[in-house]
CSV table of C-alpha atoms in Angstrom, one decimal:
chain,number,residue,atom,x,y,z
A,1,UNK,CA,-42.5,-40.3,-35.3
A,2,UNK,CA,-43.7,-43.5,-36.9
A,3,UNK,CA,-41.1,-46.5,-37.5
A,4,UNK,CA,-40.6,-47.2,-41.2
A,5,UNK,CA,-42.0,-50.5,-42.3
A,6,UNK,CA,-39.8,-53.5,-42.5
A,7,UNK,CA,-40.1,-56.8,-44.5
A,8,UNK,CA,-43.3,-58.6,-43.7
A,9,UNK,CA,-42.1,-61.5,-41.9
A,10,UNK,CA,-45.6,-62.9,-40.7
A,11,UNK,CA,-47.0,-65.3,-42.7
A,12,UNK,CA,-49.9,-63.5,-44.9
A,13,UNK,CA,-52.2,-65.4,-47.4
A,14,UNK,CA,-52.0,-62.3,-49.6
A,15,UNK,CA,-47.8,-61.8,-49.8
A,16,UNK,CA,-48.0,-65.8,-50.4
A,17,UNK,CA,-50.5,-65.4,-53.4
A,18,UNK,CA,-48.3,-62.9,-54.7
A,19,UNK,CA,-45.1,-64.7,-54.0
A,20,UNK,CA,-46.4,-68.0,-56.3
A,21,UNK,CA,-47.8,-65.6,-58.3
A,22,UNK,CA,-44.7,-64.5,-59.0
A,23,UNK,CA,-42.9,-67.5,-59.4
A,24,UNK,CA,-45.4,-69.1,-61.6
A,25,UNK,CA,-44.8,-66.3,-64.0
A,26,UNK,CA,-41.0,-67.1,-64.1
A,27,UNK,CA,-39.3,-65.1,-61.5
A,28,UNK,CA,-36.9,-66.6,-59.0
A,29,UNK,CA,-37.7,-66.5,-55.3
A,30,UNK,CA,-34.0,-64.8,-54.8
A,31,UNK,CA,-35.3,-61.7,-57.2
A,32,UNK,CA,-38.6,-61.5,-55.7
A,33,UNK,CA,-37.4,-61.3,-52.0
A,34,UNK,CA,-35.2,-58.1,-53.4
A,35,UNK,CA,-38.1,-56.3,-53.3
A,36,UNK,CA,-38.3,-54.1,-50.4
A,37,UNK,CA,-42.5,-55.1,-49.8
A,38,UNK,CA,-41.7,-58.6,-49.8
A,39,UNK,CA,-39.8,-61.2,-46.9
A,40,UNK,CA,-36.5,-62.4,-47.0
A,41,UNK,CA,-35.9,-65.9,-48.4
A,42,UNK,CA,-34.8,-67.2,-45.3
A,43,UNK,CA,-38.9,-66.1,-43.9
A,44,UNK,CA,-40.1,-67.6,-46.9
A,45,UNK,CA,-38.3,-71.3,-46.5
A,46,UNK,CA,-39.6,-71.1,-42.8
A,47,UNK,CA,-43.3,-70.7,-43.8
A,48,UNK,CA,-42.9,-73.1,-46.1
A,49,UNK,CA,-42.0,-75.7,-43.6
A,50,UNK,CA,-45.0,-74.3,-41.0
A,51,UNK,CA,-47.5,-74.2,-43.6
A,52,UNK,CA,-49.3,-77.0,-45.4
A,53,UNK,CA,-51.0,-75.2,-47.7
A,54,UNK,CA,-48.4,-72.8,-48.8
A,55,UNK,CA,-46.3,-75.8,-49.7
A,56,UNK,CA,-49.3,-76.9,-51.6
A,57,UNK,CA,-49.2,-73.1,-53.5
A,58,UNK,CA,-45.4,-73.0,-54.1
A,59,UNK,CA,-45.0,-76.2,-55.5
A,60,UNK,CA,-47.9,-75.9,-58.3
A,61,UNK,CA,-46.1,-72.3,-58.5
A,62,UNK,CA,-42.7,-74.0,-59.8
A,63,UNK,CA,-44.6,-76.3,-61.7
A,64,UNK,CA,-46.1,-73.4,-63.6
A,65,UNK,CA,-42.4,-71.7,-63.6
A,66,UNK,CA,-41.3,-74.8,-65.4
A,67,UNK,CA,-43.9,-74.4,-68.3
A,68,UNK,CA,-42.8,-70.6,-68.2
A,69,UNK,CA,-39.2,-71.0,-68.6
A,70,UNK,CA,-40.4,-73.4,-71.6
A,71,UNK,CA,-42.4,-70.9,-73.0
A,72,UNK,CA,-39.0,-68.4,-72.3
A,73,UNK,CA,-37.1,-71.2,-74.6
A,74,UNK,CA,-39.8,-70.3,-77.5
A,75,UNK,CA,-39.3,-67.0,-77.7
A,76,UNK,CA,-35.6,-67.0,-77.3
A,77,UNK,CA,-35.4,-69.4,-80.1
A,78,UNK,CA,-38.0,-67.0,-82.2
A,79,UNK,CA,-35.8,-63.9,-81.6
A,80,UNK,CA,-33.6,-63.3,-84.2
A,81,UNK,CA,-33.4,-59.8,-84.5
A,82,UNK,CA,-29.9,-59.4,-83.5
A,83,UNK,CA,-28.6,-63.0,-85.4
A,84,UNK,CA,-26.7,-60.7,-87.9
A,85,UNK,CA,-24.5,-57.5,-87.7
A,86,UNK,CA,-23.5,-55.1,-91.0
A,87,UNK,CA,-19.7,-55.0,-90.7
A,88,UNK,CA,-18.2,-52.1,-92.4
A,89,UNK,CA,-14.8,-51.5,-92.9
A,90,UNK,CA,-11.5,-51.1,-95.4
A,91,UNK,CA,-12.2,-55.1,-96.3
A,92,UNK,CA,-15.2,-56.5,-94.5
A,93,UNK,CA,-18.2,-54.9,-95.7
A,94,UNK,CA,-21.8,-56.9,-95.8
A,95,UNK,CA,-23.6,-58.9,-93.5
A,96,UNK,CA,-22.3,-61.5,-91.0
A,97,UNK,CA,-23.5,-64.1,-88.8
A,98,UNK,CA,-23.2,-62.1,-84.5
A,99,UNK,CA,-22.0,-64.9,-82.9
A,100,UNK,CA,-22.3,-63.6,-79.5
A,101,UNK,CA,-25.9,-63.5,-79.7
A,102,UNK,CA,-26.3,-66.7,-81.0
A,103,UNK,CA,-24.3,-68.1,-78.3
A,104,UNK,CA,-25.6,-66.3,-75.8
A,105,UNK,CA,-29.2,-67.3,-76.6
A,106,UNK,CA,-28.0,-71.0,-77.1
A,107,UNK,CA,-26.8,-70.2,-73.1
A,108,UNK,CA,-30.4,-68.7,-72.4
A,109,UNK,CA,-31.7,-71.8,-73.7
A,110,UNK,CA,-30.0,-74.6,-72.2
A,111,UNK,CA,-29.8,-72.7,-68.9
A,112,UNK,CA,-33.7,-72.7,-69.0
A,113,UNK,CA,-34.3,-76.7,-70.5
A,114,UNK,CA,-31.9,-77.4,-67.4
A,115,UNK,CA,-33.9,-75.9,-65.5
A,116,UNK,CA,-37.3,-76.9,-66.3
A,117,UNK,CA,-36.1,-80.3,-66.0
A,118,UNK,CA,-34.9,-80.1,-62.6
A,119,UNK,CA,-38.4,-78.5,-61.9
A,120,UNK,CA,-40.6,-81.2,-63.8
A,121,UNK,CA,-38.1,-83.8,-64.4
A,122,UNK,CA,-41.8,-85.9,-65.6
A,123,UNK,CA,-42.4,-83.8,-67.9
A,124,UNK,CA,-39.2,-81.5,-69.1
A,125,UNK,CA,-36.3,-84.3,-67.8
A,126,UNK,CA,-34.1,-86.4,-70.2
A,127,UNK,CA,-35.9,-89.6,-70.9
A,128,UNK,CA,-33.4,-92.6,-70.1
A,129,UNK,CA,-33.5,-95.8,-71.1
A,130,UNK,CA,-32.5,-98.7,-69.3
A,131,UNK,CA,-31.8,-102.2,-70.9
A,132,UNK,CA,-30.4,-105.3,-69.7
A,133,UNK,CA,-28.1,-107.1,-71.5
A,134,UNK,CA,-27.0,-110.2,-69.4
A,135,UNK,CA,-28.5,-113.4,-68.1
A,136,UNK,CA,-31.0,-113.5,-65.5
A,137,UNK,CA,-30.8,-116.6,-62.8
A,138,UNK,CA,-34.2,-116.9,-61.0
A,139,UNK,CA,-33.6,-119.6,-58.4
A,140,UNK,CA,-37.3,-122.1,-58.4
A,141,UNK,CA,-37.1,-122.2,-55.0
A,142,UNK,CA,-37.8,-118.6,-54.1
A,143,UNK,CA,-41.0,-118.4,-56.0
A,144,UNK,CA,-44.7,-119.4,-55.1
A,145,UNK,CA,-46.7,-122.0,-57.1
A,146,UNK,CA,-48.8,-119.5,-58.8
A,147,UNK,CA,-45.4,-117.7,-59.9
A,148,UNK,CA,-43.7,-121.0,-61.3
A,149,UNK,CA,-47.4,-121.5,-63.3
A,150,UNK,CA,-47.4,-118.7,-64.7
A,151,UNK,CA,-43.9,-119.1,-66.4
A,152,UNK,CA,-45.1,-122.5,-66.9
A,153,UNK,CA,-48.3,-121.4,-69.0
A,154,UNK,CA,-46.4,-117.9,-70.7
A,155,UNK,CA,-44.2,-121.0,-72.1
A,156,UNK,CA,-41.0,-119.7,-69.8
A,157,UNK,CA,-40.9,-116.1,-70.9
């Protein structure tokens, strides 16, 4: 009798294709390893830190899962079928605003612009700012000639 086929736990170029594959289309690495045909996480992690060019793959893979989830946040934000319920009842009859759903697709959406900012922080992160408000002391000695003439010819700015 034949033993049943386990999880592939060498490394494969094909499962690897598939696996970014995967990813770049949106899915988590924890719901593709469910799959029976695929490896565990834990086999996945270790190839990525044998393999050069798999790190190469998964990494352009969860830059494409960032525009994904982005894309995701469109159609989320598109989707209004289920923005309003028809409420019937002794007093309450018309049409009112289903809060749940809203909420729950404001949830959807934050979850996913979190997300794609921890995944492309260059392109999907918060933008900050940073400004300084208080003196500067430049001590003369510490800089070179060329330094002091530039300050010198930019008339100290």
């Amino acid at each position: 009798m034949a033993k049943p086929k386990g999880r592939p736990s060498s490394y494969s170029d094909e499962i690897a294709d598939i696996i970014c594959e995967r990813i770049a289309d949106g899915e988590s690495l924890r719901t593709i390893c469910r799959d029976e045909d695929m490896p565990a996480s834990s086999t996945v992690f270790r190839w990525l830190a044998a393999d050069e060019a798999f790190q190469e793959k998964y990494a352009r893979a969860k830059s494409a899962q960032a525009d994904a989830l982005v894309e995701d946040i469109l159609e989320i934000v598109d989707d209004a079928r289920n923005d309003w319920m028809e409420r019937r009842g002794k007093d309450d009859e018309g049409w009112v605003a289903n809060g749940e759903h809203i909420q729950r697709a404001r949830l959807r959406v934050d979850a996913r612009k979190w997300m794609a900012g921890k995944l492309a922080p260059k392109k999907y992160g918060e933008k900050i700012t940073t400004e300084h408000t208080g003196s500067l002391t430049v001590r003369h000695e510490d800089m070179t000639d060329d330094e002091l003439a530039r300050i010198a010819a930019s008339g100290g700015e």
